């Protein structure tokens, strides 16, 4: 069983950048595919990006494509979400999640980190 802890959130001006991290413990991260999700106030959870166990594929939501990049460092048991050209509509709590299967539900979730984009 893996435990996930997100970090790196904060307040940033529009056009700015943040790099979120997802640190894993309790199991090696390369057993899991990783996803990043976000939830804005009053809205449902939205998938942002996902990355396979061995980084053989990455998928980004259309809303963030070209601005956000998911990555992982299995040797350091961490995953990242680099967010550039941030917009106010990116404001949300961001969560990382892990699953052992190639497809299906994510079984393990972090507690989330707040990202606020505002001038």
Tab-separated table of N, CA, C and O in Angstrom:
chain	number	residue	atom	x	y	z
A	1	UNK	N	0.841	-1.179	0.000
A	1	UNK	CA	0.000	0.000	0.000
A	1	UNK	C	0.888	1.245	0.000
A	1	UNK	O	1.862	1.324	0.737
A	2	UNK	N	0.546	2.198	-0.822
A	2	UNK	CA	1.358	3.394	-0.971
A	2	UNK	C	0.654	4.575	-0.341
A	2	UNK	O	-0.573	4.688	-0.381
A	3	UNK	N	1.425	5.455	0.279
A	3	UNK	CA	0.913	6.726	0.781
A	3	UNK	C	1.484	7.846	-0.078
A	3	UNK	O	2.661	7.803	-0.448
A	4	UNK	N	0.642	8.828	-0.376
A	4	UNK	CA	1.016	9.914	-1.268
A	4	UNK	C	0.877	11.251	-0.555
A	4	UNK	O	-0.126	11.482	0.136
A	5	UNK	N	1.856	12.114	-0.741
A	5	UNK	CA	1.806	13.453	-0.152
A	5	UNK	C	2.170	14.469	-1.228
A	5	UNK	O	3.268	14.413	-1.790
A	6	UNK	N	1.249	15.400	-1.482
A	6	UNK	CA	1.493	16.455	-2.456
A	6	UNK	C	2.133	17.663	-1.784
A	6	UNK	O	1.916	17.917	-0.600
A	7	UNK	N	2.884	18.411	-2.561
A	7	UNK	CA	3.456	19.667	-2.092
A	7	UNK	C	3.687	20.573	-3.290
A	7	UNK	O	3.601	20.131	-4.446
A	8	UNK	N	3.982	21.833	-3.012
A	8	UNK	CA	4.326	22.759	-4.081
A	8	UNK	C	3.235	23.731	-4.477
A	8	UNK	O	3.450	24.595	-5.329
A	9	UNK	N	2.064	23.598	-3.883
A	9	UNK	CA	0.999	24.530	-4.207
A	9	UNK	C	1.257	25.911	-3.616
A	9	UNK	O	2.209	26.116	-2.858
A	10	UNK	N	0.404	26.861	-3.977
A	10	UNK	CA	0.547	28.209	-3.449
A	10	UNK	C	-0.214	29.209	-4.270
A	10	UNK	O	-1.051	28.853	-5.110
A	11	UNK	N	0.090	30.477	-4.019
A	11	UNK	CA	-0.531	31.598	-4.723
A	11	UNK	C	0.430	32.101	-5.799
A	11	UNK	O	1.604	32.361	-5.512
A	12	UNK	N	-0.081	32.229	-7.007
A	12	UNK	CA	0.755	32.688	-8.112
A	12	UNK	C	-0.068	33.610	-8.994
A	12	UNK	O	-1.291	33.454	-9.101
A	13	UNK	N	0.593	34.555	-9.631
A	13	UNK	CA	-0.098	35.482	-10.531
A	13	UNK	C	-0.368	34.800	-11.869
A	13	UNK	O	0.349	33.870	-12.263
A	14	UNK	N	-1.379	35.254	-12.580
A	14	UNK	CA	-1.627	34.713	-13.921
A	14	UNK	C	-0.374	34.804	-14.793
A	14	UNK	O	0.340	35.808	-14.758
A	15	UNK	N	-0.121	33.729	-15.519
A	15	UNK	CA	1.078	33.651	-16.337
A	15	UNK	C	2.267	33.041	-15.626
A	15	UNK	O	3.284	32.736	-16.268
A	16	UNK	N	2.146	32.851	-14.334
A	16	UNK	CA	3.228	32.291	-13.551
A	16	UNK	C	3.301	30.773	-13.634
A	16	UNK	O	2.524	30.132	-14.361
A	17	UNK	N	4.236	30.218	-12.866
A	17	UNK	CA	4.487	28.772	-12.889
A	17	UNK	C	4.552	28.221	-11.478
A	17	UNK	O	4.933	28.923	-10.536
A	18	UNK	N	4.188	26.964	-11.362
A	18	UNK	CA	4.358	26.198	-10.134
A	18	UNK	C	4.743	24.777	-10.514
A	18	UNK	O	4.359	24.289	-11.587
A	19	UNK	N	5.455	24.122	-9.617
A	19	UNK	CA	5.790	22.714	-9.806
A	19	UNK	C	5.290	21.936	-8.610
A	19	UNK	O	5.769	22.121	-7.491
A	20	UNK	N	4.308	21.090	-8.848
A	20	UNK	CA	3.767	20.243	-7.791
A	20	UNK	C	4.556	18.939	-7.714
A	20	UNK	O	4.991	18.413	-8.737
A	21	UNK	N	4.704	18.448	-6.501
A	21	UNK	CA	5.369	17.171	-6.288
A	21	UNK	C	4.432	16.212	-5.570
A	21	UNK	O	3.576	16.634	-4.787
A	22	UNK	N	4.626	14.947	-5.838
A	22	UNK	CA	3.864	13.877	-5.202
A	22	UNK	C	4.879	12.865	-4.697
A	22	UNK	O	5.507	12.168	-5.496
A	23	UNK	N	5.059	12.825	-3.392
A	23	UNK	CA	6.029	11.930	-2.782
A	23	UNK	C	5.335	10.671	-2.296
A	23	UNK	O	4.309	10.740	-1.612
A	24	UNK	N	5.909	9.523	-2.630
A	24	UNK	CA	5.324	8.247	-2.264
A	24	UNK	C	6.123	7.586	-1.154
A	24	UNK	O	7.353	7.704	-1.110
A	25	UNK	N	5.428	6.879	-0.277
A	25	UNK	CA	6.071	6.084	0.763
A	25	UNK	C	5.255	4.814	0.969
A	25	UNK	O	4.097	4.736	0.560
A	26	UNK	N	5.875	3.838	1.571
A	26	UNK	CA	5.188	2.584	1.850
A	26	UNK	C	5.285	1.570	0.732
A	26	UNK	O	4.999	0.397	0.922
A	27	UNK	N	5.653	2.021	-0.454
A	27	UNK	CA	5.807	1.132	-1.597
A	27	UNK	C	6.590	1.885	-2.665
A	27	UNK	O	6.629	3.112	-2.660
A	28	UNK	N	7.207	1.151	-3.556
A	28	UNK	CA	7.950	1.828	-4.619
A	28	UNK	C	6.979	2.345	-5.671
A	28	UNK	O	6.042	1.654	-6.081
A	29	UNK	N	7.241	3.572	-6.108
A	29	UNK	CA	6.309	4.240	-7.000
A	29	UNK	C	6.199	3.555	-8.349
A	29	UNK	O	5.160	3.665	-9.016
A	30	UNK	N	7.226	2.821	-8.773
A	30	UNK	CA	7.170	2.226	-10.100
A	30	UNK	C	6.194	1.054	-10.193
A	30	UNK	O	6.048	0.446	-11.246
A	31	UNK	N	5.539	0.735	-9.080
A	31	UNK	CA	4.448	-0.243	-9.128
A	31	UNK	C	3.136	0.375	-9.603
A	31	UNK	O	2.153	-0.345	-9.807
A	32	UNK	N	3.121	1.705	-9.767
A	32	UNK	CA	1.858	2.414	-9.955
A	32	UNK	C	1.894	3.377	-11.130
A	32	UNK	O	2.891	4.072	-11.347
A	33	UNK	N	0.781	3.432	-11.833
A	33	UNK	CA	0.533	4.567	-12.711
A	33	UNK	C	0.087	5.738	-11.831
A	33	UNK	O	-0.557	5.532	-10.799
A	34	UNK	N	0.428	6.947	-12.251
A	34	UNK	CA	0.137	8.138	-11.448
A	34	UNK	C	-0.770	9.079	-12.229
A	34	UNK	O	-0.580	9.293	-13.436
A	35	UNK	N	-1.722	9.642	-11.535
A	35	UNK	CA	-2.588	10.656	-12.130
A	35	UNK	C	-2.612	11.902	-11.272
A	35	UNK	O	-2.444	11.832	-10.056
A	36	UNK	N	-2.789	13.033	-11.924
A	36	UNK	CA	-3.042	14.291	-11.225
A	36	UNK	C	-4.477	14.718	-11.531
A	36	UNK	O	-4.913	14.666	-12.684
A	37	UNK	N	-5.169	15.145	-10.500
A	37	UNK	CA	-6.551	15.590	-10.610
A	37	UNK	C	-6.671	16.941	-9.921
A	37	UNK	O	-5.809	17.334	-9.133
A	38	UNK	N	-7.751	17.644	-10.211
A	38	UNK	CA	-8.000	18.893	-9.515
A	38	UNK	C	-9.490	19.065	-9.281
A	38	UNK	O	-10.321	18.506	-10.005
A	39	UNK	N	-9.795	19.837	-8.254
A	39	UNK	CA	-11.187	20.131	-7.948
A	39	UNK	C	-11.294	21.586	-7.528
A	39	UNK	O	-10.694	21.993	-6.526
A	40	UNK	N	-12.025	22.348	-8.309
A	40	UNK	CA	-12.261	23.750	-8.016
A	40	UNK	C	-13.507	23.878	-7.140
A	40	UNK	O	-14.364	22.983	-7.148
A	41	UNK	N	-13.641	24.977	-6.406
A	41	UNK	CA	-14.816	25.163	-5.542
A	41	UNK	C	-16.106	25.055	-6.333
A	41	UNK	O	-16.264	25.679	-7.388
A	42	UNK	N	-17.013	24.220	-5.859
A	42	UNK	CA	-18.310	24.078	-6.494
A	42	UNK	C	-18.318	23.256	-7.759
A	42	UNK	O	-19.342	23.155	-8.431
A	43	UNK	N	-17.180	22.643	-8.085
A	43	UNK	CA	-17.084	21.843	-9.309
A	43	UNK	C	-16.661	20.428	-8.994
A	43	UNK	O	-16.156	20.136	-7.912
A	44	UNK	N	-16.867	19.559	-9.948
A	44	UNK	CA	-16.469	18.172	-9.788
A	44	UNK	C	-14.982	17.994	-10.007
A	44	UNK	O	-14.271	18.893	-10.448
A	45	UNK	N	-14.504	16.807	-9.685
A	45	UNK	CA	-13.091	16.498	-9.857
A	45	UNK	C	-12.775	16.318	-11.336
A	45	UNK	O	-13.530	15.671	-12.065
A	46	UNK	N	-11.667	16.861	-11.755
A	46	UNK	CA	-11.251	16.830	-13.160
A	46	UNK	C	-9.894	16.160	-13.280
A	46	UNK	O	-8.960	16.502	-12.544
A	47	UNK	N	-9.777	15.234	-14.211
A	47	UNK	CA	-8.486	14.647	-14.489
A	47	UNK	C	-7.606	15.623	-15.241
A	47	UNK	O	-8.059	16.236	-16.206
A	48	UNK	N	-6.367	15.780	-14.809
A	48	UNK	CA	-5.448	16.744	-15.406
A	48	UNK	C	-4.419	16.040	-16.282
A	48	UNK	O	-4.167	16.446	-17.421
A	49	UNK	N	-3.804	14.996	-15.756
A	49	UNK	CA	-2.760	14.297	-16.502
A	49	UNK	C	-2.519	12.938	-15.864
A	49	UNK	O	-2.839	12.726	-14.692
A	50	UNK	N	-1.945	12.034	-16.642
A	50	UNK	CA	-1.568	10.738	-16.093
A	50	UNK	C	-0.298	10.264	-16.777
A	50	UNK	O	0.025	10.690	-17.891
A	51	UNK	N	0.403	9.367	-16.101
A	51	UNK	CA	1.673	8.853	-16.607
A	51	UNK	C	1.775	7.385	-16.231
A	51	UNK	O	1.399	6.981	-15.129
A	52	UNK	N	2.258	6.591	-17.153
A	52	UNK	CA	2.346	5.144	-16.914
A	52	UNK	C	3.502	4.822	-15.975
A	52	UNK	O	4.354	5.666	-15.681
A	53	UNK	N	3.543	3.566	-15.550
A	53	UNK	CA	4.528	3.135	-14.560
A	53	UNK	C	5.956	3.382	-15.010
A	53	UNK	O	6.811	3.788	-14.229
A	54	UNK	N	6.224	3.101	-16.269
A	54	UNK	CA	7.598	3.217	-16.789
A	54	UNK	C	7.767	4.449	-17.671
A	54	UNK	O	8.756	4.544	-18.400
A	55	UNK	N	6.788	5.372	-17.570
A	55	UNK	CA	6.841	6.605	-18.374
A	55	UNK	C	6.840	6.295	-19.862
A	55	UNK	O	7.505	6.989	-20.646
A	56	UNK	N	6.117	5.252	-20.261
A	56	UNK	CA	6.013	4.945	-21.686
A	56	UNK	C	4.925	5.769	-22.359
A	56	UNK	O	4.918	5.886	-23.580
A	57	UNK	N	3.999	6.297	-21.577
A	57	UNK	CA	3.049	7.239	-22.150
A	57	UNK	C	2.631	8.252	-21.094
A	57	UNK	O	2.657	7.986	-19.892
A	58	UNK	N	2.263	9.441	-21.589
A	58	UNK	CA	1.729	10.525	-20.778
A	58	UNK	C	0.506	11.075	-21.494
A	58	UNK	O	0.515	11.206	-22.717
A	59	UNK	N	-0.497	11.416	-20.735
A	59	UNK	CA	-1.703	12.006	-21.294
A	59	UNK	C	-2.024	13.270	-20.506
A	59	UNK	O	-1.952	13.261	-19.279
A	60	UNK	N	-2.348	14.330	-21.215
A	60	UNK	CA	-2.734	15.588	-20.574
A	60	UNK	C	-4.115	15.997	-21.059
A	60	UNK	O	-4.436	15.836	-22.238
A	61	UNK	N	-4.908	16.535	-20.166
A	61	UNK	CA	-6.227	17.034	-20.535
A	61	UNK	C	-6.093	18.186	-21.525
A	61	UNK	O	-5.110	18.936	-21.482
A	62	UNK	N	-7.068	18.328	-22.382
A	62	UNK	CA	-7.036	19.410	-23.368
A	62	UNK	C	-6.908	20.775	-22.706
A	62	UNK	O	-6.273	21.677	-23.253
A	63	UNK	N	-7.508	20.928	-21.541
A	63	UNK	CA	-7.513	22.224	-20.850
A	63	UNK	C	-6.117	22.649	-20.379
A	63	UNK	O	-5.887	23.830	-20.105
A	64	UNK	N	-5.198	21.700	-20.296
A	64	UNK	CA	-3.852	22.027	-19.798
A	64	UNK	C	-2.761	21.683	-20.804
A	64	UNK	O	-1.579	21.962	-20.556
A	65	UNK	N	-3.140	21.088	-21.915
A	65	UNK	CA	-2.154	20.643	-22.894
A	65	UNK	C	-1.316	21.825	-23.391
A	65	UNK	O	-1.851	22.892	-23.701
A	66	UNK	N	-0.013	21.635	-23.409
A	66	UNK	CA	0.897	22.693	-23.824
A	66	UNK	C	1.325	23.608	-22.699
A	66	UNK	O	2.233	24.427	-22.861
A	67	UNK	N	0.647	23.508	-21.562
A	67	UNK	CA	1.000	24.351	-20.402
A	67	UNK	C	1.499	23.517	-19.223
A	67	UNK	O	2.385	23.958	-18.494
A	68	UNK	N	0.917	22.359	-19.019
A	68	UNK	CA	1.274	21.482	-17.906
A	68	UNK	C	2.037	20.265	-18.436
A	68	UNK	O	1.752	19.782	-19.542
A	69	UNK	N	2.962	19.750	-17.620
A	69	UNK	CA	3.699	18.544	-17.985
A	69	UNK	C	3.813	17.632	-16.776
A	69	UNK	O	4.317	18.043	-15.724
A	70	UNK	N	3.349	16.407	-16.938
A	70	UNK	CA	3.498	15.408	-15.879
A	70	UNK	C	4.809	14.668	-16.094
A	70	UNK	O	5.247	14.457	-17.230
A	71	UNK	N	5.446	14.296	-14.989
A	71	UNK	CA	6.688	13.527	-15.072
A	71	UNK	C	6.820	12.690	-13.817
A	71	UNK	O	6.047	12.836	-12.864
A	72	UNK	N	7.799	11.801	-13.814
A	72	UNK	CA	8.040	10.981	-12.640
A	72	UNK	C	9.525	10.665	-12.548
A	72	UNK	O	10.236	10.630	-13.564
A	73	UNK	N	9.964	10.427	-11.324
A	73	UNK	CA	11.329	9.986	-11.055
A	73	UNK	C	11.213	8.787	-10.121
A	73	UNK	O	11.139	8.942	-8.900
A	74	UNK	N	11.184	7.606	-10.701
A	74	UNK	CA	10.974	6.402	-9.893
A	74	UNK	C	12.115	6.172	-8.903
A	74	UNK	O	11.898	5.633	-7.813
A	75	UNK	N	13.310	6.594	-9.257
A	75	UNK	CA	14.442	6.420	-8.355
A	75	UNK	C	14.261	7.233	-7.077
A	75	UNK	O	14.755	6.849	-6.009
A	76	UNK	N	13.539	8.357	-7.195
A	76	UNK	CA	13.293	9.211	-6.034
A	76	UNK	C	11.896	9.030	-5.466
A	76	UNK	O	11.493	9.752	-4.558
A	77	UNK	N	11.146	8.090	-6.057
A	77	UNK	CA	9.781	7.809	-5.568
A	77	UNK	C	8.892	9.050	-5.596
A	77	UNK	O	8.086	9.276	-4.678
A	78	UNK	N	9.052	9.863	-6.620
A	78	UNK	CA	8.256	11.080	-6.727
A	78	UNK	C	7.695	11.248	-8.134
A	78	UNK	O	8.249	10.720	-9.108
A	79	UNK	N	6.615	11.986	-8.210
A	79	UNK	CA	6.041	12.417	-9.474
A	79	UNK	C	5.842	13.930	-9.394
A	79	UNK	O	5.786	14.501	-8.300
A	80	UNK	N	5.764	14.550	-10.557
A	80	UNK	CA	5.661	16.003	-10.591
A	80	UNK	C	4.625	16.447	-11.598
A	80	UNK	O	4.297	15.721	-12.549
A	81	UNK	N	4.131	17.654	-11.381
A	81	UNK	CA	3.288	18.317	-12.364
A	81	UNK	C	3.833	19.737	-12.516
A	81	UNK	O	3.690	20.559	-11.606
A	82	UNK	N	4.506	19.980	-13.638
A	82	UNK	CA	5.012	21.314	-13.934
A	82	UNK	C	3.889	22.106	-14.587
A	82	UNK	O	3.349	21.678	-15.617
A	83	UNK	N	3.555	23.243	-13.997
A	83	UNK	CA	2.436	24.050	-14.486
A	83	UNK	C	2.957	25.420	-14.896
A	83	UNK	O	3.466	26.172	-14.055
A	84	UNK	N	2.857	25.723	-16.161
A	84	UNK	CA	3.289	27.005	-16.710
A	84	UNK	C	2.096	27.770	-17.264
A	84	UNK	O	1.030	27.193	-17.503
A	85	UNK	N	2.292	29.053	-17.493
A	85	UNK	CA	1.249	29.911	-18.068
A	85	UNK	C	-0.074	29.728	-17.333
A	85	UNK	O	-1.126	29.542	-17.945
A	86	UNK	N	-0.004	29.788	-16.030
A	86	UNK	CA	-1.191	29.523	-15.218
A	86	UNK	C	-2.268	30.580	-15.433
A	86	UNK	O	-1.972	31.770	-15.643
A	87	UNK	N	-3.515	30.133	-15.369
A	87	UNK	CA	-4.673	30.987	-15.564
A	87	UNK	C	-5.534	30.954	-14.300
A	87	UNK	O	-5.490	29.975	-13.539
A	88	UNK	N	-6.348	31.979	-14.075
A	88	UNK	CA	-7.243	31.939	-12.899
A	88	UNK	C	-8.118	30.692	-12.859
A	88	UNK	O	-8.398	30.174	-11.770
A	89	UNK	N	-8.506	30.183	-14.009
A	89	UNK	CA	-9.353	28.990	-14.030
A	89	UNK	C	-8.606	27.715	-13.647
A	89	UNK	O	-9.209	26.650	-13.528
A	90	UNK	N	-7.289	27.808	-13.444
A	90	UNK	CA	-6.529	26.660	-12.934
A	90	UNK	C	-6.607	26.577	-11.407
A	90	UNK	O	-6.106	25.616	-10.823
A	91	UNK	N	-7.202	27.572	-10.778
A	91	UNK	CA	-7.334	27.560	-9.326
A	91	UNK	C	-8.142	26.352	-8.874
A	91	UNK	O	-9.262	26.135	-9.342
A	92	UNK	N	-7.563	25.567	-7.984
A	92	UNK	CA	-8.201	24.336	-7.517
A	92	UNK	C	-7.314	23.681	-6.469
A	92	UNK	O	-6.157	24.076	-6.283
A	93	UNK	N	-7.856	22.663	-5.820
A	93	UNK	CA	-7.037	21.746	-5.029
A	93	UNK	C	-6.570	20.646	-5.975
A	93	UNK	O	-7.381	20.052	-6.691
A	94	UNK	N	-5.285	20.401	-5.977
A	94	UNK	CA	-4.688	19.406	-6.867
A	94	UNK	C	-4.314	18.168	-6.056
A	94	UNK	O	-3.692	18.264	-4.996
A	95	UNK	N	-4.685	17.019	-6.605
A	95	UNK	CA	-4.448	15.739	-5.952
A	95	UNK	C	-3.613	14.842	-6.862
A	95	UNK	O	-3.828	14.822	-8.081
A	96	UNK	N	-2.704	14.076	-6.276
A	96	UNK	CA	-2.110	12.993	-7.036
A	96	UNK	C	-2.736	11.681	-6.571
A	96	UNK	O	-3.227	11.575	-5.435
A	97	UNK	N	-2.750	10.719	-7.466
A	97	UNK	CA	-3.372	9.431	-7.195
A	97	UNK	C	-2.567	8.343	-7.876
A	97	UNK	O	-1.856	8.596	-8.852
A	98	UNK	N	-2.709	7.121	-7.358
A	98	UNK	CA	-1.938	5.988	-7.882
A	98	UNK	C	-2.845	4.792	-8.094
A	98	UNK	O	-3.814	4.579	-7.348
A	99	UNK	N	-2.535	4.016	-9.116
A	99	UNK	CA	-3.234	2.748	-9.339
A	99	UNK	C	-2.243	1.735	-9.887
A	99	UNK	O	-1.301	2.092	-10.580
A	100	UNK	N	-2.482	0.462	-9.548
A	100	UNK	CA	-1.585	-0.592	-10.003
A	100	UNK	C	-1.972	-1.084	-11.393
A	100	UNK	O	-1.122	-1.574	-12.130
A	101	UNK	N	-3.240	-0.935	-11.734
A	101	UNK	CA	-3.706	-1.434	-13.016
A	101	UNK	C	-3.427	-0.412	-14.115
A	101	UNK	O	-3.268	0.781	-13.850
A	102	UNK	N	-3.380	-0.883	-15.354
A	102	UNK	CA	-3.167	0.016	-16.491
A	102	UNK	C	-4.363	0.941	-16.667
A	102	UNK	O	-4.214	2.122	-16.984
A	103	UNK	N	-5.547	0.402	-16.478
A	103	UNK	CA	-6.769	1.192	-16.575
A	103	UNK	C	-7.606	0.950	-15.331
A	103	UNK	O	-7.328	0.051	-14.549
A	104	UNK	N	-8.626	1.741	-15.148
A	104	UNK	CA	-9.510	1.542	-14.010
A	104	UNK	C	-9.369	2.651	-12.995
A	104	UNK	O	-8.787	3.700	-13.245
A	105	UNK	N	-9.931	2.396	-11.817
A	105	UNK	CA	-9.958	3.416	-10.772
A	105	UNK	C	-8.599	3.568	-10.099
A	105	UNK	O	-7.812	2.630	-10.006
A	106	UNK	N	-8.368	4.782	-9.612
A	106	UNK	CA	-7.195	5.040	-8.799
A	106	UNK	C	-7.522	4.626	-7.366
A	106	UNK	O	-8.568	4.967	-6.829
A	107	UNK	N	-6.608	3.899	-6.763
A	107	UNK	CA	-6.874	3.308	-5.462
A	107	UNK	C	-6.352	4.143	-4.300
A	107	UNK	O	-6.835	4.008	-3.179
A	108	UNK	N	-5.336	4.940	-4.564
A	108	UNK	CA	-4.656	5.666	-3.500
A	108	UNK	C	-4.592	7.149	-3.862
A	108	UNK	O	-4.274	7.500	-5.007
A	109	UNK	N	-4.875	7.983	-2.867
A	109	UNK	CA	-4.966	9.422	-3.087
A	109	UNK	C	-4.188	10.184	-2.017
A	109	UNK	O	-4.143	9.771	-0.856
A	110	UNK	N	-3.595	11.299	-2.431
A	110	UNK	CA	-3.006	12.208	-1.474
A	110	UNK	C	-4.059	13.132	-0.892
A	110	UNK	O	-5.238	13.071	-1.256
A	111	UNK	N	-3.619	14.018	-0.023
A	111	UNK	CA	-4.546	14.906	0.674
A	111	UNK	C	-4.836	16.181	-0.112
A	111	UNK	O	-5.763	16.918	0.227
A	112	UNK	N	-4.039	16.443	-1.128
A	112	UNK	CA	-4.260	17.608	-1.968
A	112	UNK	C	-3.404	18.806	-1.571
A	112	UNK	O	-2.979	18.936	-0.429
A	113	UNK	N	-3.173	19.670	-2.552
A	113	UNK	CA	-2.455	20.916	-2.322
A	113	UNK	C	-3.172	22.027	-3.078
A	113	UNK	O	-3.581	21.853	-4.222
A	114	UNK	N	-3.337	23.170	-2.443
A	114	UNK	CA	-4.109	24.266	-3.014
A	114	UNK	C	-3.250	25.075	-3.985
A	114	UNK	O	-2.129	25.473	-3.655
A	115	UNK	N	-3.802	25.307	-5.156
A	115	UNK	CA	-3.188	26.205	-6.140
A	115	UNK	C	-4.172	27.347	-6.392
A	115	UNK	O	-5.326	27.108	-6.757
A	116	UNK	N	-3.711	28.563	-6.191
A	116	UNK	CA	-4.544	29.745	-6.423
A	116	UNK	C	-3.843	30.662	-7.411
A	116	UNK	O	-2.689	31.051	-7.186
A	117	UNK	N	-4.517	30.961	-8.496
A	117	UNK	CA	-3.962	31.841	-9.527
A	117	UNK	C	-4.763	33.133	-9.504
A	117	UNK	O	-5.939	33.161	-9.875
A	118	UNK	N	-4.121	34.184	-9.065
A	118	UNK	CA	-4.827	35.455	-8.899
A	118	UNK	C	-3.833	36.604	-8.878
A	118	UNK	O	-2.696	36.448	-8.414
A	119	UNK	N	-4.270	37.748	-9.384
A	119	UNK	CA	-3.443	38.949	-9.316
A	119	UNK	C	-3.809	39.782	-8.092
A	119	UNK	O	-3.213	40.821	-7.841
